[in-house]
Amino acid sequence: MFAAIGRFVVRRAWWVVALWVVAGALVVVFAPSLKTTTNQADFLPGSYESVKAQRLQTSAFPVHHGGAVVVFQRADGGFLTDADNATVQRISGDLTAAHIPGIASMTPGPTSPDRLVQVAKVVIPTAGDPGAESSKDAIRGLRGALADAARGTGLTAGVAGPSATSVDEDEADEDAARTVAVATVVIILALLLLVFRSPVAALLPVVVIAGVYPVARGLIASVDDAFDLTAGTITTELLTVVLFGVGTDYTLFLLFRYREALRDGADSDTAVRHAVTRVGEAIASAAGVVVVAFAALTLSSLGLLRSLGPALALAVLVMLLAGLTLIPAIVSLLGPKVFWPSRSAQHRPAEGGAFTRLGQAVACRPARWAAGSALLMALLALGSLGYKPDFDLAGMATPSDAPSQVATRDLEEGFPAGVTAPTEVYLTATGAAAPTPEQLAAYGDALRVPGVVAVEKPRVSGNGRTAEFAVVQADAPSSAAAMDVLSDELRPAARQAAPPGTKALVGGATAVSVDTSSAVDHDYAVVFPVAAACILVILGLLLHSLVAPWLLMLSVALGFGATLGASTIVFRQFADQAGLVFVLPIVMYLFVVALGTDYNILMVSRLREESRAGRAPREATAGAVAASGPAIASAGLILTGTFATLLLGGNVTLVQLGFTLAFGIAVTAFVMAMLLTPALTALVGRRMWWPGHEADTAPDDPAGQAMSHNSR
């Protein structure tokens, strides 16, 4: 099949390019915009209690009681005076009377016991969904009006709360996307120039991927629109690095094999056909692994992952199609000029290069190399014992110097951290009688469990059948301590204290985090095994072996453990962070296992090819490392650099993702693919390919046969 694709692309190169241009333009013009959200509750299924509570709040209380908190301090850092309190009263009244769009009211609150902070509560009718555009527009309007109102008063005013964080997260995402995109292109260009010493070869993947990106994004938006999916903002950042990462990998694999064929004396068209034939199977299998692994996320109970999986799977499919058609067509049109001004395609490198020596070393002492690389990864994997998830996705995705984060820290100097997003407990009548005032008072007292510092007077719905209790915890809303209090103390107390004929629901930011934790535990038990089983099947079909896939998955498991362990050590021990973003293990598993398997597949395909040529296992190992090592090292270095650009994103989430994915790809390329896999193959020998035979018929490759004939 891949030989036929190679022949068609070479014969109809201009047609292929034109078809891509026309199809891409149509997709970009007619595709809807990509919808994203920052509201974590949007990602939970309706069966979870926090989602039920949010729905009840929407129906029983059309005007949300919460919204935002304005934090007032003296500009000189001094104690608030009675005159300052009066100023806060005046500003609150003036802004309420100003009818700022989206703001229902602003009410002065208490001054902190140390008289350093005073708050004012802001009611935003749509704040039940802090990521709603109307909520964010209200925050923007409030910030502008506050700046004018506080000018010349000697006070500073900041806005804290989930809606304010959503505004800052949006701005941070836009800045991060631009930074990551620019840094990705610069790093890829620099590394490709270093590898090929040719501006043409360096620009080729960048230009192609830049053209494919809007096509992939448009198709993703169309699919989301058709199936009513909403992507998380993290999808846009990951889409950039995934496309540039796998696109550069596929281009490198093709160019290295094309250059190898030219060095063997083939003409340009024959070399392109040969490259597509030999590399096509490897990259198609690698892409299949990635697509299946990403598609496994559709089994997730979290909408964030359920929308992320198909989006990235579709992007990889589009990039695979480009790798098999568009890139070979352009290479066919350019010919050897793709390496201009370098003459590397005309001359073989000197014998005894670094990868030749590495291949010989691994082949001579495979047991030592296998044990050493496995031990290194196992030791790193021990660090994963200290892994702890952090569910404050919005806070982690917002820079520490963002206005909402500064206001939150100021607030916590004088008030409990939980005041920014109180837990919402709803007591609803299920029978004919509504709760009495006495029952509501007793119920509020029952909610004062350890870890709760205040329970506000309940607000009763218009029909009197539902009461809302704002419960302020001592700890930050999505912290581990607040989650423990809610799951171990507050939720049980709310259920047990509910009077006969009533039902309790606990919602709010902390409840969403607790339910998200439960959903993630479910996903670990479902997504991981399904993805692993699918990858095993694909590897078995590719290699016609029952042994090789299991050995490869063993090495992948070690790589996963080593990556998680190293990340835990770096961020928990050295950076002293509360935890790792809760989606990290699943995203890391899919990226390190799926994308990293590209290199294992390329190496194993070459090992099989060398074995089919009649070479002994150790000789095949030496030859495969020497031949595939440069492509794997170059691709691994570039993909590592691509993921490392996320470190420039400016927030904790992207920094953690950037380090973890870059480290994981580096381990996969330089330890697993170039050391552990070849060493295991040399040790296992011909049994690696059982029950198939390494001498099975090679892929139909007339171009390769012609090259062999010409070389004799």
XYZ file of C-alpha atoms in Angstrom:
712
model
C 0.000 0.000 0.000
C 2.717 2.464 0.944
C 4.626 1.679 -2.237
C 1.473 2.587 -4.188
C 1.135 5.828 -2.229
C 4.761 6.642 -2.993
C 4.285 6.028 -6.728
C 1.119 8.144 -6.853
C 2.650 11.050 -4.931
C 5.723 11.149 -7.168
C 3.677 11.001 -10.381
C 1.028 13.520 -9.268
C 3.015 15.769 -6.953
C 1.459 19.029 -8.163
C -2.039 17.541 -7.902
C -1.399 16.500 -4.323
C -0.200 19.982 -3.333
C -3.126 21.676 -5.103
C -5.647 19.333 -3.482
C -4.272 20.147 -0.029
C -4.446 23.885 -0.693
C -8.064 23.764 -1.930
C -9.308 21.375 0.768
C -7.526 23.341 3.481
C -9.028 26.633 2.325
C -12.546 25.156 2.334
C -12.157 23.794 5.870
C -10.804 27.083 7.217
C -13.526 29.164 5.573
C -16.533 27.047 6.560
C -15.495 25.612 9.950
C -17.042 27.137 13.102
C -14.897 28.706 15.788
C -13.439 26.418 18.454
C -15.418 26.703 21.715
C -13.430 26.554 24.953
C -14.273 26.853 28.630
C -12.413 27.316 31.903
C -15.276 26.176 34.169
C -14.155 22.898 35.717
C -17.750 21.912 36.507
C -18.470 21.814 32.765
C -16.209 18.773 32.526
C -18.109 16.615 35.052
C -21.044 14.373 34.101
C -24.448 15.196 35.524
C -24.440 12.260 37.936
C -22.015 14.015 40.301
C -23.414 15.882 43.290
C -21.628 19.159 42.571
C -23.233 19.313 39.113
C -26.676 18.552 40.550
C -26.121 21.323 43.080
C -25.193 23.771 40.336
C -28.356 22.906 38.412
C -30.448 23.370 41.542
C -28.817 26.725 42.172
C -29.624 27.846 38.633
C -33.311 26.933 38.946
C -33.922 28.000 42.557
C -31.777 31.152 42.596
C -31.652 32.832 39.185
C -29.515 35.586 40.713
C -26.417 33.909 42.100
C -25.607 34.904 45.667
C -21.852 34.911 45.035
C -19.766 36.266 42.227
C -16.662 38.096 43.322
C -14.992 39.719 46.295
C -13.432 43.177 46.157
C -10.396 43.485 48.423
C -9.615 46.959 49.815
C -6.300 47.918 51.459
C -4.492 51.127 52.206
C -1.967 51.967 49.511
C 0.653 52.719 52.188
C 0.087 49.328 53.870
C -1.267 50.932 57.046
C -4.329 50.192 59.171
C -7.759 50.989 57.766
C -9.393 53.978 59.489
C -13.038 54.839 60.007
C -12.682 57.261 57.089
C -11.430 54.410 54.922
C -14.426 52.288 55.936
C -16.690 55.155 54.943
C -14.913 55.370 51.584
C -15.542 51.662 50.987
C -19.225 52.239 51.846
C -19.401 55.117 49.351
C -17.610 53.259 46.543
C -19.867 50.221 47.019
C -22.988 52.360 46.846
C -21.765 54.348 43.853
C -20.858 51.213 41.851
C -24.169 49.545 42.686
C -25.986 52.670 41.509
C -23.840 52.783 38.362
C -25.530 49.587 37.101
C -22.352 48.092 35.662
C -23.453 45.490 33.093
C -23.575 42.077 34.758
C -23.214 43.441 38.302
C -26.363 43.200 40.438
C -24.976 44.769 43.603
C -21.871 45.493 45.647
C -22.213 45.330 49.427
C -19.526 46.343 51.966
C -18.360 43.498 54.161
C -16.395 43.294 57.379
C -12.908 44.554 58.097
C -10.339 41.927 59.033
C -9.438 41.598 62.746
C -6.019 43.146 62.078
C -7.709 46.062 60.211
C -5.495 45.613 57.175
C -8.161 44.373 54.753
C -11.807 45.139 54.079
C -13.972 43.279 51.584
C -17.071 44.033 49.572
C -19.243 41.266 48.160
C -20.292 41.507 44.541
C -23.379 39.723 43.226
C -23.074 38.579 39.590
C -26.251 36.829 38.394
C -24.352 34.429 36.115
C -21.477 33.701 38.488
C -22.731 30.146 38.964
C -20.708 29.602 35.793
C -17.539 31.646 36.395
C -16.370 30.919 32.866
C -19.456 32.430 31.236
C -18.644 35.367 28.982
C -21.226 37.520 30.769
C -19.496 36.839 34.112
C -16.097 37.701 32.689
C -17.424 40.844 31.000
C -18.889 41.886 34.347
C -15.479 41.479 36.016
C -13.780 43.549 33.325
C -16.329 46.319 33.754
C -16.029 46.158 37.540
C -12.239 46.409 37.436
C -12.364 49.494 35.249
C -14.968 51.202 37.454
C -13.040 50.294 40.624
C -9.830 51.819 39.300
C -11.622 55.110 38.706
C -13.522 55.030 42.017
C -10.438 54.275 44.156
C -8.226 56.886 42.503
C -7.137 59.536 45.015
C -8.672 57.750 48.024
C -5.449 56.263 49.378
C -6.923 52.780 48.925
C -6.146 49.952 46.534
C -8.898 47.654 45.277
C -8.492 44.219 43.708
C -11.051 41.635 42.597
C -10.787 38.008 43.707
C -12.991 34.984 43.086
C -13.542 32.359 40.370
C -14.884 34.770 37.743
C -11.901 37.102 38.183
C -9.563 34.124 37.890
C -11.323 33.098 34.652
C -10.660 36.529 33.154
C -6.971 36.348 34.005
C -6.768 32.747 32.799
C -8.153 33.776 29.400
C -5.558 36.506 29.035
C -2.796 34.155 30.224
C -3.911 31.510 27.714
C -3.717 33.983 24.842
C -0.246 35.131 25.898
C 0.893 31.549 26.460
C -0.406 30.407 23.079
C 1.533 33.157 21.285
C 4.693 32.541 23.302
C 4.560 28.771 22.852
C 3.862 29.043 19.123
C 6.744 31.459 18.482
C 9.170 29.533 20.696
C 8.167 26.232 19.057
C 8.876 27.533 15.573
C 12.204 29.084 16.625
C 13.401 25.905 18.367
C 12.352 23.632 15.504
C 14.054 25.874 12.933
C 17.242 26.086 14.980
C 17.451 22.344 15.596
C 16.597 21.428 12.011
C 19.286 23.809 10.767
C 21.702 22.083 13.108
C 20.666 18.626 11.867
C 20.521 19.231 8.104
C 22.525 22.462 7.711
C 19.920 23.479 5.164
C 17.380 26.311 5.428
C 15.116 24.494 2.967
C 14.958 21.300 5.039
C 14.510 23.382 8.190
C 11.628 25.408 6.759
C 9.839 22.449 5.147
C 8.131 21.025 8.270
C 7.462 24.475 9.718
C 5.710 25.697 6.571
C 3.745 22.487 6.113
C 2.655 22.269 9.755
C 1.718 25.963 9.809
C -0.596 25.198 6.878
C -1.985 22.030 8.432
C -2.664 23.669 11.839
C -5.713 25.769 10.791
C -7.086 22.772 8.885
C -6.813 20.542 11.958
C -8.247 23.253 14.222
C -11.165 23.775 11.833
C -11.942 20.055 11.686
C -11.766 19.819 15.488
C -14.172 22.755 15.824
C -16.549 21.086 13.356
C -16.493 17.798 15.266
C -17.011 19.571 18.609
C -19.917 21.497 17.112
C -21.486 18.337 15.679
C -21.238 16.395 18.966
C -21.838 19.371 21.280
C -18.389 19.163 22.878
C -16.552 22.034 24.548
C -12.763 21.997 24.662
C -10.681 23.055 27.624
C -8.274 25.937 27.056
C -5.398 23.459 27.485
C -6.431 21.910 24.143
C -5.185 24.895 22.144
C -1.715 24.843 23.743
C -1.330 21.077 23.366
C -2.620 21.155 19.790
C 0.270 23.407 18.789
C 2.998 21.271 20.294
C 1.418 17.984 19.172
C 1.156 19.047 15.548
C 4.635 20.530 15.442
C 6.020 17.575 17.379
C 4.596 14.691 15.347
C 4.784 16.657 12.100
C 8.491 17.265 12.586
C 9.005 13.611 13.546
C 7.311 12.353 10.377
C 9.219 14.821 8.225
C 12.534 13.823 9.794
C 11.888 10.112 9.389
C 11.082 10.667 5.705
C 14.025 12.994 5.013
C 16.559 10.726 6.700
C 15.374 7.716 4.659
C 15.240 9.818 1.477
C 18.816 11.003 2.057
C 19.946 7.444 2.768
C 18.468 6.314 -0.557
C 20.187 9.164 -2.427
C 23.482 8.128 -0.857
C 22.862 4.591 -2.118
C 22.755 5.940 -5.673
C 19.021 6.229 -6.275
C 17.568 9.056 -8.347
C 15.259 11.491 -6.558
C 11.913 9.963 -7.571
C 13.076 6.454 -6.713
C 14.404 7.714 -3.372
C 11.048 9.355 -2.514
C 9.143 6.168 -3.379
C 11.579 4.129 -1.306
C 11.302 6.503 1.667
C 7.489 6.426 1.650
C 7.486 2.627 1.313
C 9.919 2.004 4.146
C 8.928 4.802 6.534
C 5.212 4.840 5.689
C 4.481 1.665 7.617
C 6.402 2.911 10.658
C 4.797 6.354 10.832
C 1.326 4.989 10.048
C 1.690 2.483 12.878
C 3.092 5.166 15.176
C 0.217 7.478 14.294
C -2.215 4.609 14.842
C -0.833 4.146 18.342
C -1.215 7.859 19.065
C -4.726 8.050 17.622
C -5.961 4.976 19.477
C -4.394 6.164 22.736
C -5.960 9.599 22.384
C -9.282 8.102 21.315
C -9.297 6.056 24.535
C -9.942 9.346 26.315
C -13.513 9.236 25.013
C -14.053 6.693 27.815
C -13.130 9.344 30.373
C -15.823 10.653 32.686
C -14.238 14.119 32.517
C -15.382 16.320 29.655
C -11.946 17.985 29.632
C -10.293 14.716 28.600
C -13.244 13.453 26.581
C -12.981 16.472 24.282
C -9.162 16.585 24.353
C -8.754 12.995 23.128
C -10.704 13.179 19.846
C -9.298 16.647 19.137
C -5.674 15.542 19.324
C -6.436 12.212 17.601
C -7.974 14.082 14.672
C -4.981 16.425 14.532
C -2.570 13.472 14.369
C -4.625 11.845 11.594
C -4.469 15.046 9.554
C -0.719 15.247 10.153
C -0.274 11.595 9.161
C -2.110 12.225 5.909
C 0.156 15.199 5.266
C 3.211 13.105 6.154
C 2.303 10.418 3.627
C 1.209 12.736 0.802
C 1.929 16.457 1.104
C 5.475 16.279 2.471
C 6.638 13.577 0.002
C 5.043 15.557 -2.835
C 6.975 18.687 -1.895
C 10.203 16.692 -1.490
C 9.583 15.130 -4.905
C 9.181 18.590 -6.468
C 12.280 19.980 -4.739
C 14.460 16.914 -5.223
C 17.950 16.966 -3.671
C 17.624 20.763 -3.413
C 15.692 20.116 -0.214
C 19.133 19.751 1.433
C 20.634 22.877 -0.201
C 23.331 24.125 0.312
C 24.511 21.037 2.217
C 26.015 18.219 0.153
C 25.214 15.596 2.782
C 22.938 13.723 0.367
C 25.882 13.119 -1.975
C 28.357 11.726 0.533
C 28.120 9.086 3.212
C 29.326 10.062 6.689
C 32.673 8.707 7.809
C 32.664 5.151 9.126
C 32.775 4.676 12.878
C 30.527 7.591 13.827
C 28.952 8.051 17.246
C 25.858 5.966 16.500
C 27.908 3.220 14.891
C 30.024 3.012 18.037
C 26.905 3.089 20.233
C 25.287 0.293 18.218
C 28.399 -1.849 18.497
C 28.619 -1.221 22.249
C 24.977 -2.219 22.816
C 25.367 -5.286 20.596
C 28.535 -6.438 22.409
C 27.133 -6.103 25.947
C 23.329 -6.091 25.650
C 22.736 -7.410 29.185
C 24.736 -4.572 30.717
C 22.955 -1.902 28.665
C 19.500 -3.383 29.294
C 20.076 -3.694 33.044
C 21.629 -0.242 33.341
C 18.894 1.603 31.444
C 16.118 -0.345 33.208
C 17.675 0.310 36.629
C 17.981 4.036 35.908
C 14.292 4.296 35.020
C 13.244 2.113 37.951
C 15.119 4.334 40.413
C 13.482 7.450 38.984
C 10.102 5.716 39.149
C 10.448 5.468 42.936
C 9.892 9.222 43.083
C 6.295 8.673 41.949
C 5.511 7.344 45.427
C 5.324 10.998 46.505
C 2.866 11.956 43.748
C -0.030 14.137 44.871
C -2.630 15.712 42.564
C -3.651 19.372 42.649
C -7.206 20.146 41.503
C -6.969 23.946 41.377
C -6.899 23.935 37.584
C -7.908 27.593 37.207
C -5.431 28.828 39.805
C -2.574 26.752 38.386
C -3.330 28.022 34.884
C -3.117 31.662 36.028
C 0.223 33.453 36.556
C 1.043 34.333 40.161
C 1.223 38.042 39.303
C -2.254 38.117 37.718
C -4.611 40.655 39.407
C -6.943 37.942 40.724
C -4.077 36.032 42.329
C -2.634 39.195 43.896
C -6.068 40.094 45.275
C -6.503 36.560 46.648
C -3.182 36.719 48.502
C -4.106 40.142 49.899
C -7.448 38.771 51.055
C -5.838 35.804 52.794
C -3.762 38.178 54.928
C -6.862 39.060 56.916
C -9.548 36.460 56.100
C -9.842 32.679 55.689
C -8.764 31.499 52.244
C -12.163 29.885 51.657
C -13.986 33.218 51.597
C -13.249 33.668 47.871
C -15.417 30.671 46.918
C -17.635 29.419 49.781
C -19.030 25.909 49.602
C -22.715 26.008 48.711
C -25.027 23.670 50.627
C -28.624 23.402 49.388
C -31.460 22.046 51.514
C -34.535 21.249 49.407
C -37.958 20.041 50.445
C -38.918 16.689 48.945
C -42.303 16.503 50.642
C -45.247 18.831 50.873
C -43.885 21.056 53.657
C -41.038 23.530 53.245
C -38.288 23.690 55.916
C -39.219 25.887 58.874
C -37.005 28.757 60.111
C -36.171 26.696 63.195
C -35.099 23.750 61.070
C -32.940 26.017 58.897
C -31.248 27.523 61.950
C -30.503 24.099 63.408
C -29.272 22.857 60.048
C -26.869 25.801 59.721
C -25.431 24.993 63.152
C -24.899 21.374 62.086
C -22.759 22.552 59.153
C -20.172 24.099 61.496
C -17.880 21.081 61.359
C -14.117 21.251 62.031
C -12.491 23.197 59.205
C -15.511 25.459 58.678
C -15.066 28.992 60.004
C -18.430 30.524 59.109
C -21.899 29.602 57.886
C -23.806 32.576 56.533
C -27.506 33.133 57.104
C -29.416 30.991 54.591
C -31.004 32.477 51.526
C -34.430 31.012 50.742
C -35.824 30.587 47.225
C -38.941 32.372 46.087
C -41.175 29.348 46.690
C -39.608 28.742 50.105
C -38.699 25.122 49.307
C -34.921 25.533 48.868
C -32.408 27.192 51.167
C -28.808 28.012 50.236
C -26.106 28.041 52.931
C -22.760 29.691 52.095
C -20.172 27.748 54.099
C -16.724 29.338 54.432
C -13.828 26.941 54.965
C -10.516 27.860 56.534
C -8.485 26.559 53.603
C -8.290 27.531 49.932
C -11.225 26.113 47.926
C -9.314 23.495 45.883
C -6.635 22.676 48.432
C -6.211 19.120 49.712
C -7.192 20.248 53.220
C -10.461 21.826 52.035
C -11.275 18.754 49.927
C -10.687 16.463 52.919
C -12.969 18.573 55.112
C -15.725 18.515 52.503
C -15.583 14.784 51.764
C -14.926 13.574 55.328
C -16.867 16.095 57.415
C -19.086 18.554 55.580
C -20.890 16.317 53.090
C -21.664 13.603 55.679
C -22.876 16.249 58.144
C -25.054 17.925 55.499
C -26.746 14.629 54.650
C -27.193 13.411 58.202
C -28.543 16.724 59.513
C -31.142 17.140 56.758
C -34.602 17.195 58.414
C -37.206 14.596 57.393
C -38.787 15.477 54.062
C -35.691 17.316 52.777
C -32.615 16.484 50.736
C -29.152 18.083 50.888
C -26.783 18.793 47.998
C -23.264 20.176 48.426
C -21.797 22.218 45.594
C -19.237 24.931 44.885
C -15.593 24.937 43.852
C -14.391 22.545 46.554
C -17.187 20.080 45.790
C -16.267 20.199 42.100
C -12.664 19.377 42.995
C -13.740 16.435 45.173
C -15.955 15.062 42.414
C -13.211 15.619 39.852
C -10.898 13.542 42.028
C -13.423 10.687 41.983
C -13.784 10.991 38.211
C -10.012 10.880 37.721
C -9.761 7.716 39.818
C -12.393 6.162 37.548
C -10.489 7.233 34.460
C -7.235 5.730 35.716
C -8.994 2.380 36.038
C -10.573 2.564 32.567
C -8.482 4.671 30.190
C -5.053 3.264 31.068
C -5.900 -0.422 30.478
C -7.902 0.250 27.303
C -5.167 2.413 25.792
C -2.495 -0.150 26.723
C -4.502 -3.012 25.209
C -5.053 -1.095 21.961
C -1.371 -0.209 21.704
C -0.450 -3.863 22.248
C -2.763 -4.922 19.420
C -1.326 -2.343 17.015
C 2.249 -3.316 17.852
C 1.362 -6.993 17.391
C -0.157 -6.331 13.962
C 2.821 -4.231 12.916
C 5.498 -6.641 14.116
C 3.634 -9.955 13.532
C 4.853 -10.956 16.978
C 3.478 -11.762 20.407
C 6.782 -11.251 22.204
C 8.010 -7.887 20.910
C 4.873 -5.881 21.883
C 5.076 -7.048 25.500
C 8.751 -6.159 25.771
C 8.071 -2.756 24.252
C 5.189 -2.117 26.661
C 7.429 -3.148 29.564
C 9.947 -0.515 28.552
C 7.140 2.014 28.096
C 5.859 1.297 31.621
C 9.335 1.945 32.984
C 9.501 5.189 31.016
C 6.128 6.285 32.373
C 7.151 5.566 35.945
C 10.500 7.324 35.506
C 8.815 10.420 34.060
C 6.178 10.657 36.781
C 8.820 10.062 39.443
C 11.176 12.720 38.090
C 8.330 15.253 37.829
C 7.200 14.522 41.378
C 10.729 15.029 42.695
C 11.234 18.274 40.773
C 7.919 19.933 41.628
C 7.122 18.479 45.056
C 10.628 18.364 46.528
C 12.612 21.103 44.797
C 9.887 23.557 43.741
C 7.860 22.857 46.932
C 4.544 22.914 45.065
C 1.387 21.520 46.632
C 0.956 18.906 43.916
C 0.930 18.158 40.219
C -1.986 19.191 38.019
C -4.496 16.360 38.286
C -4.674 15.589 34.539
C -0.894 15.171 34.308
C -0.672 11.369 34.706
C -3.258 10.699 31.993
C -1.878 13.308 29.596
C 1.664 12.111 30.322
C 0.689 8.482 29.805
C -0.828 9.234 26.433
C 1.967 11.515 25.258
C 4.917 9.557 26.574
C 3.432 6.179 25.691
C 1.809 7.169 22.414
C 4.144 9.804 20.970
C 7.229 8.211 22.475
C 6.304 4.910 20.858
C 7.131 6.575 17.519
C 10.797 6.067 18.306
C 10.379 2.521 19.553
C 8.423 1.644 16.418
C 11.031 3.202 14.148
C 13.817 1.331 15.941
C 11.988 -2.010 16.029
C 10.999 -1.663 12.367
C 14.640 -1.179 11.485
C 15.669 -4.087 13.735
C 13.177 -6.295 11.906
C 14.390 -5.021 8.558
C 18.011 -5.809 9.467
C 16.945 -9.254 10.703
C 15.022 -9.938 7.486
C 18.208 -9.181 5.586
C 19.701 -12.289 7.227
C 21.822 -10.631 9.919
C 22.331 -12.255 13.310
C 20.510 -10.586 16.265
C 23.549 -8.732 17.590
C 24.654 -7.681 14.134
C 21.110 -6.491 13.425
C 21.158 -4.503 16.663
C 24.398 -2.755 15.761
C 23.139 -1.946 12.268
C 19.746 -0.705 13.424
C 21.197 1.669 16.031
C 23.734 2.990 13.519
C 21.070 3.521 10.839
C 18.094 4.762 12.923
C 20.000 6.460 15.727
C 20.507 9.793 13.918
C 16.814 10.086 12.973
C 15.604 9.112 16.459
C 18.095 11.393 18.208
C 17.222 14.333 15.969
C 13.469 13.782 16.247
C 13.689 13.187 19.997
C 15.737 16.323 20.504
C 13.293 18.402 18.479
C 10.180 16.980 20.163
C 11.795 17.451 23.573
C 12.519 21.068 22.662
C 8.988 21.503 21.353
C 7.395 20.366 24.601
C 9.936 22.376 26.574
C 8.476 25.553 25.032
C 5.512 25.043 27.369
C 7.874 26.081 30.162
C 7.557 29.594 28.757
C 3.763 29.564 29.192
C 3.969 31.579 32.411
C 1.750 29.422 34.644
C 2.157 26.339 36.806
C 0.056 24.053 34.612
C 2.094 24.654 31.465
C 5.410 24.552 33.339
C 4.537 21.160 34.807
C 3.279 19.856 31.471
C 6.316 21.229 29.641
C 8.891 19.670 31.939
C 7.087 16.347 32.255
C 6.437 15.824 28.554
C 9.916 17.003 27.525
C 11.560 14.710 30.087
C 9.330 11.808 29.067
C 10.143 12.185 25.371
C 13.866 12.458 26.153
C 13.729 9.232 28.187
C 11.740 7.503 25.444
C 14.059 8.541 22.620
C 17.482 8.367 24.229
C 17.057 5.603 26.816
C 14.213 3.360 25.682
C 14.479 3.466 21.885
C 18.260 3.664 21.508
C 19.393 1.580 24.499
C 16.776 -0.615 26.177
C 14.846 -1.807 23.105
C 17.930 -2.732 20.996
C 19.574 -4.377 24.015
C 16.476 -6.481 24.742
C 16.264 -7.446 21.064
C 19.886 -8.591 21.091
C 19.295 -10.593 24.259
C 16.048 -12.252 23.160
C 17.354 -12.889 19.650
C 15.118 -14.431 17.019
C 12.484 -15.268 19.646
C 11.680 -11.524 19.606
C 9.616 -12.077 16.458
C 7.753 -15.235 17.547
C 5.451 -16.601 16.155
C 6.329 -14.714 12.996
C 9.681 -14.976 11.271
C 12.152 -12.194 10.736
C 12.681 -13.525 7.219
C 9.051 -12.946 6.254
C 8.507 -11.106 3.004
C 9.587 -7.508 3.294
C 7.255 -4.691 2.272
C 6.701 -4.363 -1.457
C 9.468 -1.946 -2.388
C 10.351 -1.961 -6.074
C 12.359 1.203 -5.515
C 14.443 -0.488 -2.858
C 14.948 -3.540 -5.095
C 16.074 -1.320 -7.920
C 18.533 0.398 -5.601
C 19.909 -2.957 -4.503
C 20.251 -4.034 -8.132
C 22.018 -0.799 -9.070
C 24.422 -1.110 -6.160
C 25.610 -4.584 -7.276
